[in-house]
PDB file of C-alpha atoms and ligand atoms in Angstrom:
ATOM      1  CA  UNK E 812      22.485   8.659  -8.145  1.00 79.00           C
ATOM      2  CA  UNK E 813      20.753   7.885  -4.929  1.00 83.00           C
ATOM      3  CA  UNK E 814      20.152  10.020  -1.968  1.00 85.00           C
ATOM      4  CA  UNK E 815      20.367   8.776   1.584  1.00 89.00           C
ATOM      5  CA  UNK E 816      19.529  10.308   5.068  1.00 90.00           C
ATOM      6  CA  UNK E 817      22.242   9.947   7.108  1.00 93.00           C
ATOM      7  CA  UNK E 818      23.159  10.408  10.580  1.00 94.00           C
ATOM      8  CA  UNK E 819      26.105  10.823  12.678  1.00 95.00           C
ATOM      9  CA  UNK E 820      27.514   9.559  15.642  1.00 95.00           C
ATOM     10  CA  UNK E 821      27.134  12.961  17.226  1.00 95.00           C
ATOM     11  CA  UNK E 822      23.503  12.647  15.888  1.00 94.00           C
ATOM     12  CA  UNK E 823      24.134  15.366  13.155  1.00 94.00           C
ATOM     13  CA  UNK E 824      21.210  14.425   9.930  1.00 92.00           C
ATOM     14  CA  UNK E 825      22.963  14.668   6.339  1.00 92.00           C
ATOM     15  CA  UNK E 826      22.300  14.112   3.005  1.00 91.00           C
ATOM     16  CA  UNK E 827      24.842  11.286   1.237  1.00 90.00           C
ATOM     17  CA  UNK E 828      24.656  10.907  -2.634  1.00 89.00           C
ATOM     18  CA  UNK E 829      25.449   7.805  -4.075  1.00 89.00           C
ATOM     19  CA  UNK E 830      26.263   5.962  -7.093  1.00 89.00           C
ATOM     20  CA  UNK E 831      24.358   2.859  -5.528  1.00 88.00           C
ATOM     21  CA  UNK E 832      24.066   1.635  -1.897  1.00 87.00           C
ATOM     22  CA  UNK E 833      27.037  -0.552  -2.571  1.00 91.00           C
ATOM     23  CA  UNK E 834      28.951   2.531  -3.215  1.00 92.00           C
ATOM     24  CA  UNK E 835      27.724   4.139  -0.161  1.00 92.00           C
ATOM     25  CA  UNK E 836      28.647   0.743   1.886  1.00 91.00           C
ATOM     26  CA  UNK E 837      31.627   0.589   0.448  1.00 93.00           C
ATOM     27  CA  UNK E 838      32.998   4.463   0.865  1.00 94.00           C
ATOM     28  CA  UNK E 839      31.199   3.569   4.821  1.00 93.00           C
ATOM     29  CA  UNK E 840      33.382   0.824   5.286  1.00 92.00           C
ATOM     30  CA  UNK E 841      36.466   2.984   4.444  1.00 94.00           C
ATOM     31  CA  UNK E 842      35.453   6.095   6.481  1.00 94.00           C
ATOM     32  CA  UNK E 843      35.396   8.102   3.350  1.00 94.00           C
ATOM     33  CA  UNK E 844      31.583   8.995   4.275  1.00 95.00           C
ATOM     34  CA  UNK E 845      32.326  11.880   7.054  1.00 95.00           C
ATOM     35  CA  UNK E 846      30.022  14.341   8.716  1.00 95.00           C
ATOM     36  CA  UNK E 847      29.613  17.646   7.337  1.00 94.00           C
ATOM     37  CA  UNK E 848      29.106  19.240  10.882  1.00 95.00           C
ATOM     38  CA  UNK E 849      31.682  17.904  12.893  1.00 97.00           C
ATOM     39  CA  UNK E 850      34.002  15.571  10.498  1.00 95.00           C
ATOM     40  CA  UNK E 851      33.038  12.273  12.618  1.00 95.00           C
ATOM     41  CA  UNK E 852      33.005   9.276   9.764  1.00 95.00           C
ATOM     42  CA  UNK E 853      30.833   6.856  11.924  1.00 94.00           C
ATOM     43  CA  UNK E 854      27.712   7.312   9.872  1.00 94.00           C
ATOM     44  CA  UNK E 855      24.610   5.205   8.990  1.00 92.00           C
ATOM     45  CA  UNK E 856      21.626   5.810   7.277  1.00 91.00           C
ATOM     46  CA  UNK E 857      18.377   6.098   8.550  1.00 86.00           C
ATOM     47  CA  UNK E 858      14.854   6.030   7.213  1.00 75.00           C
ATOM     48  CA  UNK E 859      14.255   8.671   4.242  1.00 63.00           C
ATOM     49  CA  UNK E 860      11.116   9.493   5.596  1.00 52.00           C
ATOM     50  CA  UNK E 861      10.312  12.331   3.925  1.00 46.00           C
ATOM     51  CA  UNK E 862      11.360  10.605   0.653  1.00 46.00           C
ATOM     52  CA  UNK E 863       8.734   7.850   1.030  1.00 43.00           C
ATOM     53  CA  UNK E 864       6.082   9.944   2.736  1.00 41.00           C
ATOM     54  CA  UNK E 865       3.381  10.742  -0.139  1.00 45.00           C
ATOM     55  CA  UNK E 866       1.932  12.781   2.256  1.00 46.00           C
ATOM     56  CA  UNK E 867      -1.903  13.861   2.772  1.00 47.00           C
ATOM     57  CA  UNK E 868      -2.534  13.258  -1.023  1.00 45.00           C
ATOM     58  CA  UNK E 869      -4.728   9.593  -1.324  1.00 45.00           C
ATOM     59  CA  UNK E 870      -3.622   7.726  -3.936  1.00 48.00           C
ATOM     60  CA  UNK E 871      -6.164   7.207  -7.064  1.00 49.00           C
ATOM     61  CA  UNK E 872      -8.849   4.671  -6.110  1.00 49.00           C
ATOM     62  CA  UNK E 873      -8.607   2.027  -8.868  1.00 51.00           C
ATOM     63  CA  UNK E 874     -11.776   1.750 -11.352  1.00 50.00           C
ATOM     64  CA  UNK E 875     -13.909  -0.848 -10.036  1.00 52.00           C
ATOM     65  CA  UNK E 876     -13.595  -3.619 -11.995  1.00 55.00           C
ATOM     66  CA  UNK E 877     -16.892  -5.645 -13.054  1.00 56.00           C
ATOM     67  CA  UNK E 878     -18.446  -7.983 -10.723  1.00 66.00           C
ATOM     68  CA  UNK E 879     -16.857 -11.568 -11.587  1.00 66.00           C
ATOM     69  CA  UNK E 880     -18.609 -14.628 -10.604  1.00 73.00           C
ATOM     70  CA  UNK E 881     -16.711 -17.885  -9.741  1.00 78.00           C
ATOM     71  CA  UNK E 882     -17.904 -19.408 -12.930  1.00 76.00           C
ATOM     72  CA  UNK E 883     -15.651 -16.857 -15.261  1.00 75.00           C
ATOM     73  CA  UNK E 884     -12.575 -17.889 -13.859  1.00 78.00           C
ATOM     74  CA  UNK E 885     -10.169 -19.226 -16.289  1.00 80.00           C
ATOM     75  CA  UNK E 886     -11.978 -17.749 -19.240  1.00 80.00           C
ATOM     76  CA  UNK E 887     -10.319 -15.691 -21.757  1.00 82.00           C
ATOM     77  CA  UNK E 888     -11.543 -11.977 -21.689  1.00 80.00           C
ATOM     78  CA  UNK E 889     -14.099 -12.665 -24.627  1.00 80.00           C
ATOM     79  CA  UNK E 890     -16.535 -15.135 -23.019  1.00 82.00           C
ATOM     80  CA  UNK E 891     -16.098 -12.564 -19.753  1.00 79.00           C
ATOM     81  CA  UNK E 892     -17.172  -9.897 -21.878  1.00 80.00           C
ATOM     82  CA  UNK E 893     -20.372 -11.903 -23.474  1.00 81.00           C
ATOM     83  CA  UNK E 894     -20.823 -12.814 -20.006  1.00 80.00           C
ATOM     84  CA  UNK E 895     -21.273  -9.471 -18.420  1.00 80.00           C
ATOM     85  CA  UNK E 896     -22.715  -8.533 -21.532  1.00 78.00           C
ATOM     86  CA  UNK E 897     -25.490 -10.993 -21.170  1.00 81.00           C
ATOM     87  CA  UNK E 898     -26.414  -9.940 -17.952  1.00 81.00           C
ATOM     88  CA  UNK E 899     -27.012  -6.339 -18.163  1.00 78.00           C
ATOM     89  CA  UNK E 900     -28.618  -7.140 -21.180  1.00 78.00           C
ATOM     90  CA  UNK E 901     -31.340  -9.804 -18.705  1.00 82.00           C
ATOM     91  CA  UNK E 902     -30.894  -6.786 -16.483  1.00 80.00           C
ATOM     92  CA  UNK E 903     -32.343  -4.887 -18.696  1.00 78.00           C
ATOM     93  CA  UNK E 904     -34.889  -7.303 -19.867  1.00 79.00           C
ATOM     94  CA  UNK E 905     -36.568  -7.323 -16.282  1.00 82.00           C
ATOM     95  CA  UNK E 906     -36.385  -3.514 -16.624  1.00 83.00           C
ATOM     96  CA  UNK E 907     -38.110  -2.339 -19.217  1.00 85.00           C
ATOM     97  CA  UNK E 908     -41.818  -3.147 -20.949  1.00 87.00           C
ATOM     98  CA  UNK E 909     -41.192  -4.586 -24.023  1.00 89.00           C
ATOM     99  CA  UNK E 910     -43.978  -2.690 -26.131  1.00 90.00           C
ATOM    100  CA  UNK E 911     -42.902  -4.349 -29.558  1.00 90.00           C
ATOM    101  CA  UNK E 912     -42.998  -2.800 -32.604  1.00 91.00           C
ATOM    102  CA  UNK E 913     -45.306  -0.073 -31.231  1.00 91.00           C
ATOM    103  CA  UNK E 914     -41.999   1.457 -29.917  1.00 90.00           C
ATOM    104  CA  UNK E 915     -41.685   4.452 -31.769  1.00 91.00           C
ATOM    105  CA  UNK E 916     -44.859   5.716 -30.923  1.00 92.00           C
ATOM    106  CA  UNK E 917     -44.391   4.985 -27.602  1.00 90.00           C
ATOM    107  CA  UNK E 918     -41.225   6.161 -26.937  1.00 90.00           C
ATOM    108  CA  UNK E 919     -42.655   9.560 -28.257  1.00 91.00           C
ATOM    109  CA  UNK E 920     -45.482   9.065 -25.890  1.00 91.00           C
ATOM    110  CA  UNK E 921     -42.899   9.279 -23.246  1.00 88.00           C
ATOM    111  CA  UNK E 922     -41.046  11.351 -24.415  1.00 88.00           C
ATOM    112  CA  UNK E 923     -44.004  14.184 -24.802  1.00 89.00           C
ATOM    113  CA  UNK E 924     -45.245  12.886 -21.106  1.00 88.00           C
ATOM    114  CA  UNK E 925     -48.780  11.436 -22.751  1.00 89.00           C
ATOM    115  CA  UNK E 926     -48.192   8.769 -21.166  1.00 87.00           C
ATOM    116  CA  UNK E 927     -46.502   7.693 -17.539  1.00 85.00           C
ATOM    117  CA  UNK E 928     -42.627   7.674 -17.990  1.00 84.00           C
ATOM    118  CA  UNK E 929     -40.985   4.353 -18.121  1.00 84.00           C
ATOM    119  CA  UNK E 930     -38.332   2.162 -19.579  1.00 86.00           C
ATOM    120  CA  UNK E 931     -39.534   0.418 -22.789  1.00 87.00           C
ATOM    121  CA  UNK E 932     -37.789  -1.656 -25.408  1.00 87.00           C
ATOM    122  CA  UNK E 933     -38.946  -2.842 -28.590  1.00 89.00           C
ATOM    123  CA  UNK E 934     -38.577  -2.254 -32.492  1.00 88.00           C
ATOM    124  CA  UNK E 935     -38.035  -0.177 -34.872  1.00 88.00           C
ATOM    125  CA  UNK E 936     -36.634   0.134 -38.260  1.00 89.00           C
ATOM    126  CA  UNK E 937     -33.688   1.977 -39.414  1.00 88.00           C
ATOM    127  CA  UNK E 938     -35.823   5.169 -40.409  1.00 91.00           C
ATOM    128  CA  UNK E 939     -38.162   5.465 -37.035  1.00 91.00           C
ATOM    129  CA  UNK E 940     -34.839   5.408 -35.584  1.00 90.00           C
ATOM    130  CA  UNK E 941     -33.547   7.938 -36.958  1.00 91.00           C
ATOM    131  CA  UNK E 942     -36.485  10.088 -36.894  1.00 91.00           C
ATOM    132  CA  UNK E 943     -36.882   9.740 -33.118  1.00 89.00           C
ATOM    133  CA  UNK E 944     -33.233  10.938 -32.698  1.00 90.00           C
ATOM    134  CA  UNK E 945     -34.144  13.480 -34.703  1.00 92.00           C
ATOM    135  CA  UNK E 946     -37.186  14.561 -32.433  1.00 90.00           C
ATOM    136  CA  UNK E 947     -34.637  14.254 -29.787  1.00 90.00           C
ATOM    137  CA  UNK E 948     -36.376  11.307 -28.139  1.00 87.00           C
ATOM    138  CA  UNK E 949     -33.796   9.530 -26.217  1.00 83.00           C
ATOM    139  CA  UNK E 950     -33.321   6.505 -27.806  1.00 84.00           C
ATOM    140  CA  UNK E 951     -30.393   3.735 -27.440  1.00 81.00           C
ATOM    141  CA  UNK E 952     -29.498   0.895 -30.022  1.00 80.00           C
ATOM    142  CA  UNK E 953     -28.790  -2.809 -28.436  1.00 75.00           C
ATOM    143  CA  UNK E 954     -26.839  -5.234 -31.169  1.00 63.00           C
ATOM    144  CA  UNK E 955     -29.088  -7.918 -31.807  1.00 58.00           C
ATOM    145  CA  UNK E 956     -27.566 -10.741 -29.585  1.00 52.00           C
ATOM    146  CA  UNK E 957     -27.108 -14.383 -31.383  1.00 52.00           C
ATOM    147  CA  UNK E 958     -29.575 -15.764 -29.351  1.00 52.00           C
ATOM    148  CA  UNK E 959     -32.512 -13.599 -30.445  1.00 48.00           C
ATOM    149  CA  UNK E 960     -33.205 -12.947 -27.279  1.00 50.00           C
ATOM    150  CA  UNK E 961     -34.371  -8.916 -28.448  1.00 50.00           C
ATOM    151  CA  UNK E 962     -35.991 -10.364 -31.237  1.00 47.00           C
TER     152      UNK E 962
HETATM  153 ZN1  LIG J 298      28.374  15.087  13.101  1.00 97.86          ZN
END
């Protein structure tokens, strides 16, 4: 069923429900459509404005999709991925200090304010890893990229 506004000759509003709009047309075209005020069958419909009026509320603002560069076009999803992958991952790399394997001790540095706060990157093994997470040091693990580039 559809609903449409309609309006009369005499300029009476009314609601029509429909099968479908060729229904409506059709039941129009043999004055079967009549006005519930004042019985006039010349009818048409007019705008359902308050059907298509979503009123004050703004429609969701669509995540913002990652920056995509002219050279990505065409690519399949993957190779976008290792693309914007690569460059927060050189964003990063301009970032930080890498301190090396002296990373543990520095992070804890930090993280006990011995030494000025910054972003550092570095090493460390499975164990100092753990153990700083377990200090509560904040701490993230990057996957080793192919090209080494974290060492
Ligand atoms: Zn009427």
């Amino acid at each position: 069923m559809i609903v449409f506004d309609l309006l009369c000759d005499a300029g009476h509003p009314f609601e029509g429900w429909f099968g479908s709009a060729d229904e409506f047309a059709s039941q129009q075209e043999r004055h079967l459509v009549q006005c519930p005020s004042c019985g006039s069958a010349e009818v048409r419909r007019v705008p359902s404005a308050a059907r298509i009026n979503l009123g004050a509320q703004e429609p969701a603002q669509p995540a913002k999709a990652p920056e995509r560069t002219p050279e990505m076009e065409g690519k399949d999803p993957f190779a976008i991925a290792q693309m914007l992958y690569s460059r927060m991952l050189d964003d990063l790399l301009t970032k930080t200090e890498d301190v090396g394997k002296d990373f543990p001790a520095e992070a804890r540095r930090i993280y006990y304010q011995e030494t000025p706060v910054r972003a550092i990157r570095g090493q460390a093994t499975e164990q100092e890893h753990d153990e700083l997470v377990e200090e509560g040091v904040p701490v993230a693990r990057l996957p080793v990229l192919p090209t080494g580039k974290l060492n």
